Each structure stands twice: as C-alpha cells, then as structure tokens.
PDB file of C-alpha atoms in Angstrom:
ATOM      1  CA  VAL A   9      -6.138 -20.746  14.305  1.00 87.00           C
ATOM      2  CA  PHE A  10      -3.606 -19.504  15.827  1.00 88.00           C
ATOM      3  CA  ALA A  11      -2.756 -16.963  17.750  1.00 89.00           C
ATOM      4  CA  ILE A  12       0.706 -15.501  18.984  1.00 88.00           C
ATOM      5  CA  VAL A  13       1.104 -12.977  21.619  1.00 88.00           C
ATOM      6  CA  TRP A  14       4.644 -10.944  21.798  1.00 87.00           C
ATOM      7  CA  ASN A  15       5.250  -8.347  24.713  1.00 84.00           C
ATOM      8  CA  SER A  16       7.365  -7.917  27.012  1.00 84.00           C
ATOM      9  CA  ASP A  17       7.242 -10.428  29.203  1.00 87.00           C
ATOM     10  CA  GLY A  18       7.785 -13.056  26.506  1.00 89.00           C
ATOM     11  CA  VAL A  19       6.489 -15.244  23.385  1.00 89.00           C
ATOM     12  CA  ARG A  20       3.377 -17.450  24.112  1.00 91.00           C
ATOM     13  CA  SER A  21       1.092 -18.723  21.374  1.00 92.00           C
ATOM     14  CA  TRP A  22      -2.131 -20.596  21.059  1.00 93.00           C
ATOM     15  CA  ASN A  23      -4.123 -22.960  18.443  1.00 90.00           C
ATOM     16  CA  TRP A  24      -7.528 -24.252  17.821  1.00 90.00           C
ATOM     17  CA  ALA A  25      -9.224 -25.910  15.930  1.00 88.00           C
ATOM     18  CA  ARG A  26     -12.082 -23.632  13.534  1.00 85.00           C
ATOM     19  CA  GLY A  27     -14.995 -22.565  15.466  1.00 88.00           C
ATOM     20  CA  ASP A  28     -13.273 -24.296  19.064  1.00 91.00           C
ATOM     21  CA  GLU A  29     -11.484 -20.455  19.206  1.00 90.00           C
ATOM     22  CA  PRO A  30     -12.390 -17.615  21.577  1.00 92.00           C
ATOM     23  CA  ALA A  31     -14.894 -15.712  20.887  1.00 92.00           C
ATOM     24  CA  ASP A  32     -12.566 -12.613  20.766  1.00 89.00           C
ATOM     25  CA  VAL A  33     -10.488 -14.170  17.890  1.00 88.00           C
ATOM     26  CA  GLU A  34     -13.613 -15.677  15.980  1.00 87.00           C
ATOM     27  CA  ALA A  35     -14.800 -11.936  15.995  1.00 87.00           C
ATOM     28  CA  ARG A  36     -11.371 -10.195  15.465  1.00 85.00           C
ATOM     29  CA  SER A  37     -11.684  -7.911  17.987  1.00 83.00           C
ATOM     30  CA  THR A  38      -9.468  -6.514  20.606  1.00 83.00           C
ATOM     31  CA  PRO A  39      -8.118  -9.271  21.504  1.00 88.00           C
ATOM     32  CA  ARG A  40      -7.862 -10.504  25.136  1.00 89.00           C
ATOM     33  CA  PRO A  41      -5.679 -13.733  25.889  1.00 90.00           C
ATOM     34  CA  GLU A  42      -5.960 -13.672  29.544  1.00 90.00           C
ATOM     35  CA  THR A  43      -9.425 -15.599  29.028  1.00 93.00           C
ATOM     36  CA  TRP A  44      -7.361 -18.077  26.142  1.00 94.00           C
ATOM     37  CA  GLY A  45      -6.511 -20.295  28.601  1.00 94.00           C
ATOM     38  CA  LEU A  46      -3.048 -22.159  28.820  1.00 95.00           C
ATOM     39  CA  PRO A  47      -1.020 -21.243  25.862  1.00 94.00           C
ATOM     40  CA  TYR A  48       0.368 -23.757  23.941  1.00 93.00           C
ATOM     41  CA  ALA A  49       3.603 -22.687  23.868  1.00 94.00           C
ATOM     42  CA  ARG A  50       5.327 -20.101  26.407  1.00 93.00           C
ATOM     43  CA  PHE A  51       8.512 -18.471  25.821  1.00 90.00           C
ATOM     44  CA  ASP A  52       9.445 -16.166  29.186  1.00 91.00           C
ATOM     45  CA  PHE A  53      11.720 -13.198  28.841  1.00 91.00           C
ATOM     46  CA  GLY A  54      14.247 -12.530  31.458  1.00 90.00           C
ATOM     47  CA  THR A  55      18.086 -14.165  32.053  1.00 86.00           C
ATOM     48  CA  ASN A  56      17.827 -16.746  30.182  1.00 84.00           C
ATOM     49  CA  CYS A  57      15.860 -15.243  27.162  1.00 83.00           C
ATOM     50  CA  GLU A  58      16.722 -11.175  26.789  1.00 86.00           C
ATOM     51  CA  LYS A  59      13.806  -9.652  25.316  1.00 85.00           C
ATOM     52  CA  SER A  60      16.703  -7.392  23.739  1.00 85.00           C
ATOM     53  CA  HIS A  61      16.988 -10.442  21.340  1.00 82.00           C
ATOM     54  CA  PHE A  62      13.660  -9.914  19.128  1.00 80.00           C
ATOM     55  CA  HIS A  63      12.902  -6.803  17.678  1.00 78.00           C
ATOM     56  CA  ASP A  64      12.043  -5.852  13.854  1.00 79.00           C
ATOM     57  CA  HIS A  65      10.936  -8.874  12.952  1.00 78.00           C
ATOM     58  CA  GLN A  66       8.672  -9.641   9.777  1.00 81.00           C
ATOM     59  CA  VAL A  67       5.944 -12.098   8.881  1.00 81.00           C
ATOM     60  CA  VAL A  68       7.357 -14.420   6.414  1.00 83.00           C
ATOM     61  CA  PHE A  69       5.639 -17.671   5.203  1.00 82.00           C
ATOM     62  CA  ASP A  70       8.266 -19.726   3.518  1.00 82.00           C
ATOM     63  CA  LEU A  71       7.517 -23.296   1.734  1.00 80.00           C
ATOM     64  CA  THR A  72      11.424 -24.570   1.982  1.00 81.00           C
ATOM     65  CA  PHE A  73      10.903 -27.534   0.518  1.00 84.00           C
ATOM     66  CA  CYS A  74      14.655 -29.774   0.625  1.00 88.00           C
ATOM     67  CA  GLY A  75      16.099 -28.148   4.346  1.00 82.00           C
ATOM     68  CA  ASP A  76      18.172 -30.051   6.642  1.00 83.00           C
ATOM     69  CA  TRP A  77      15.481 -32.683   7.531  1.00 81.00           C
ATOM     70  CA  ALA A  78      12.707 -32.710   4.763  1.00 77.00           C
ATOM     71  CA  GLY A  79      16.228 -32.572   2.072  1.00 80.00           C
ATOM     72  CA  SER A  80      18.193 -35.821   4.207  1.00 85.00           C
ATOM     73  CA  LEU A  81      14.873 -38.005   4.684  1.00 88.00           C
ATOM     74  CA  PHE A  82      13.463 -37.699   0.563  1.00 89.00           C
ATOM     75  CA  THR A  83      14.769 -40.490  -0.776  1.00 89.00           C
ATOM     76  CA  GLN A  84      14.319 -42.722   2.216  1.00 90.00           C
ATOM     77  CA  GLN A  85      10.426 -41.729   2.090  1.00 90.00           C
ATOM     78  CA  CYS A  86      10.144 -41.129  -1.681  1.00 89.00           C
ATOM     79  CA  PRO A  87      12.407 -44.154  -3.337  1.00 91.00           C
ATOM     80  CA  ASP A  88      10.511 -44.450  -6.258  1.00 92.00           C
ATOM     81  CA  LEU A  89      11.296 -41.447  -7.360  1.00 91.00           C
ATOM     82  CA  GLY A  90      14.977 -42.187  -7.805  1.00 90.00           C
ATOM     83  CA  GLN A  91      16.002 -38.472  -7.467  1.00 92.00           C
ATOM     84  CA  THR A  92      17.147 -36.155  -4.599  1.00 91.00           C
ATOM     85  CA  CYS A  93      14.346 -33.391  -3.371  1.00 91.00           C
ATOM     86  CA  THR A  94      16.595 -30.669  -5.020  1.00 91.00           C
ATOM     87  CA  ASP A  95      16.326 -32.332  -8.351  1.00 93.00           C
ATOM     88  CA  TYR A  96      12.423 -33.243  -7.652  1.00 92.00           C
ATOM     89  CA  ILE A  97      11.430 -29.533  -7.236  1.00 90.00           C
ATOM     90  CA  SER A  98      13.448 -27.760  -9.370  1.00 92.00           C
ATOM     91  CA  LYS A  99      11.149 -29.554 -12.152  1.00 92.00           C
ATOM     92  CA  ALA A 100       7.865 -26.611 -12.509  1.00 91.00           C
ATOM     93  CA  GLU A 101       5.861 -29.219 -13.142  1.00 92.00           C
ATOM     94  CA  ASN A 102       6.633 -31.575  -9.711  1.00 90.00           C
ATOM     95  CA  VAL A 103       5.239 -28.148  -7.476  1.00 88.00           C
ATOM     96  CA  GLN A 104       2.214 -27.095  -9.208  1.00 87.00           C
ATOM     97  CA  GLU A 105      -0.062 -27.189  -6.052  1.00 85.00           C
ATOM     98  CA  SER A 106       2.445 -25.779  -3.922  1.00 82.00           C
ATOM     99  CA  TYR A 107       1.379 -22.632  -1.806  1.00 79.00           C
ATOM    100  CA  TRP A 108      -0.015 -21.241   0.762  1.00 79.00           C
ATOM    101  CA  LEU A 109      -4.081 -20.987   1.573  1.00 79.00           C
ATOM    102  CA  ILE A 110      -4.405 -18.239   4.317  1.00 80.00           C
ATOM    103  CA  ASN A 111      -8.101 -17.025   5.446  1.00 80.00           C
ATOM    104  CA  TYR A 112      -6.787 -13.778   6.900  1.00 79.00           C
ATOM    105  CA  LEU A 113      -3.446 -12.518   9.214  1.00 82.00           C
ATOM    106  CA  ASP A 114      -4.867  -9.749  11.669  1.00 81.00           C
ATOM    107  CA  ILE A 115      -1.853  -8.369  13.408  1.00 81.00           C
ATOM    108  CA  TRP A 116      -3.108  -5.791  16.016  1.00 80.00           C
ATOM    109  CA  GLU A 117      -0.321  -3.308  18.308  1.00 73.00           C
ATOM    110  CA  ASP A 118      -0.414  -2.562  22.316  1.00 67.00           C
ATOM    111  CA  SER A 119      -0.690   0.526  22.372  1.00 59.00           C
ATOM    112  CA  ALA A 120      -0.532   1.703  26.141  1.00 47.00           C
ATOM    113  CA  ALA A 121      -4.239   1.138  27.231  1.00 43.00           C
ATOM    114  CA  THR A 122      -5.544  -0.072  23.554  1.00 49.00           C
ATOM    115  CA  ALA A 123      -4.593  -2.641  20.600  1.00 53.00           C
ATOM    116  CA  THR A 124      -5.095  -1.144  17.753  1.00 54.00           C
ATOM    117  CA  LYS A 125      -5.269  -3.230  14.494  1.00 56.00           C
ATOM    118  CA  SER A 126      -2.604  -2.818  11.659  1.00 52.00           C
ATOM    119  CA  ARG A 127      -2.648  -4.578   8.446  1.00 44.00           C
ATOM    120  CA  ASP A 128       0.818  -2.819   7.106  1.00 42.00           C
ATOM    121  CA  SER A 129       3.813  -4.813   8.724  1.00 38.00           C
ATOM    122  CA  LEU A 130       4.459  -6.925  12.249  1.00 37.00           C
ATOM    123  CA  PRO A 131       5.059  -4.054  15.066  1.00 37.00           C
ATOM    124  CA  GLY A 132       8.740  -3.878  15.007  1.00 35.00           C
ATOM    125  CA  ALA A 133      10.416  -4.385  18.769  1.00 30.00           C
ATOM    126  CA  ALA A 134       6.683  -3.466  19.757  1.00 34.00           C
ATOM    127  CA  GLU A 135       4.078  -5.490  21.358  1.00 40.00           C
ATOM    128  CA  GLY A 136       1.424  -7.412  19.488  1.00 45.00           C
ATOM    129  CA  VAL A 137      -0.897 -10.116  18.718  1.00 51.00           C
ATOM    130  CA  PHE A 138      -0.822 -12.209  15.826  1.00 53.00           C
ATOM    131  CA  PHE A 139      -3.935 -13.969  14.198  1.00 53.00           C
ATOM    132  CA  GLY A 140      -4.504 -16.360  12.002  1.00 51.00           C
ATOM    133  CA  THR A 141      -6.328 -18.781  10.501  1.00 46.00           C
ATOM    134  CA  LYS A 142      -6.488 -21.272   7.778  1.00 42.00           C
ATOM    135  CA  PRO A 143      -9.249 -21.168   5.681  1.00 41.00           C
ATOM    136  CA  ARG A 144     -13.320 -22.235   5.846  1.00 42.00           C
ATOM    137  CA  ALA A 145     -14.320 -25.963   4.836  1.00 43.00           C
TER     138      ALA A 145
END
C-alpha cells in the first residue's frame, strides 16, 4: 500500500504492507497523513527545490523494459537468451505476462479545509494525497 502527499510543503511518501496501513488509508476515507508516522521519503520545497517546479503532473504506469539500467544488465543477467533486451522484448510471446495489476488508485485533492476524492485526474499544481495498493492475495 502506497500513499504520497504533495502539498505546499513538499512531497512525502509512505508504504505499508497490506494490513499494516493506517485505518484512514484502509477505509479510503479522508486522509490524515499527520497520523501516519515518519514518511519513507520526504522532499521539502525551499531554495534548493522550488515548488514552482511541480505542476500539471499526471499519474503514469509504465513498463520500461530496456531502459538505461535494465537494458545494460540484460545480457549479463540473462546470458542464456543470447540476445539484447530490445531484441528479446520485440517478440510478443516474451512479454505476455507483463502488466500492472492494481486494486485501486484514489486521488484526493485538498481544497481549503476538506479533502475531496477525485477519480478523474491528478490535480495539476494542486495539493493531493494519492493512494495505491497491490491487489489482495
């Protein structure tokens, strides 16, 4: 289970094993990040990271198979295949089981004093809390 808070202070993220998430996250009710403990990652806005750099973002799920890291290690880690990463994935039969399986994605936008749930799009330049989980086993 993942949660990200993007507000005027910065960007913070948390992750929990299913069943260990806070009650408000599990219930998918109004998020209360102040009760979640220390974030896994925290990026404060300020002179080194201006909040004006963060606006109009979109949520994207991407399977980049042969990027800089994976592409350069492919032949070392899969020498028995005898081909490059790009050659391997160019054959549809090699990527039949490559997909995202997401139970849900909630996007919340903080509007004044209340948080409201949005299912349409990521709030561009707005503040938000984003939940996502892997499916239940």
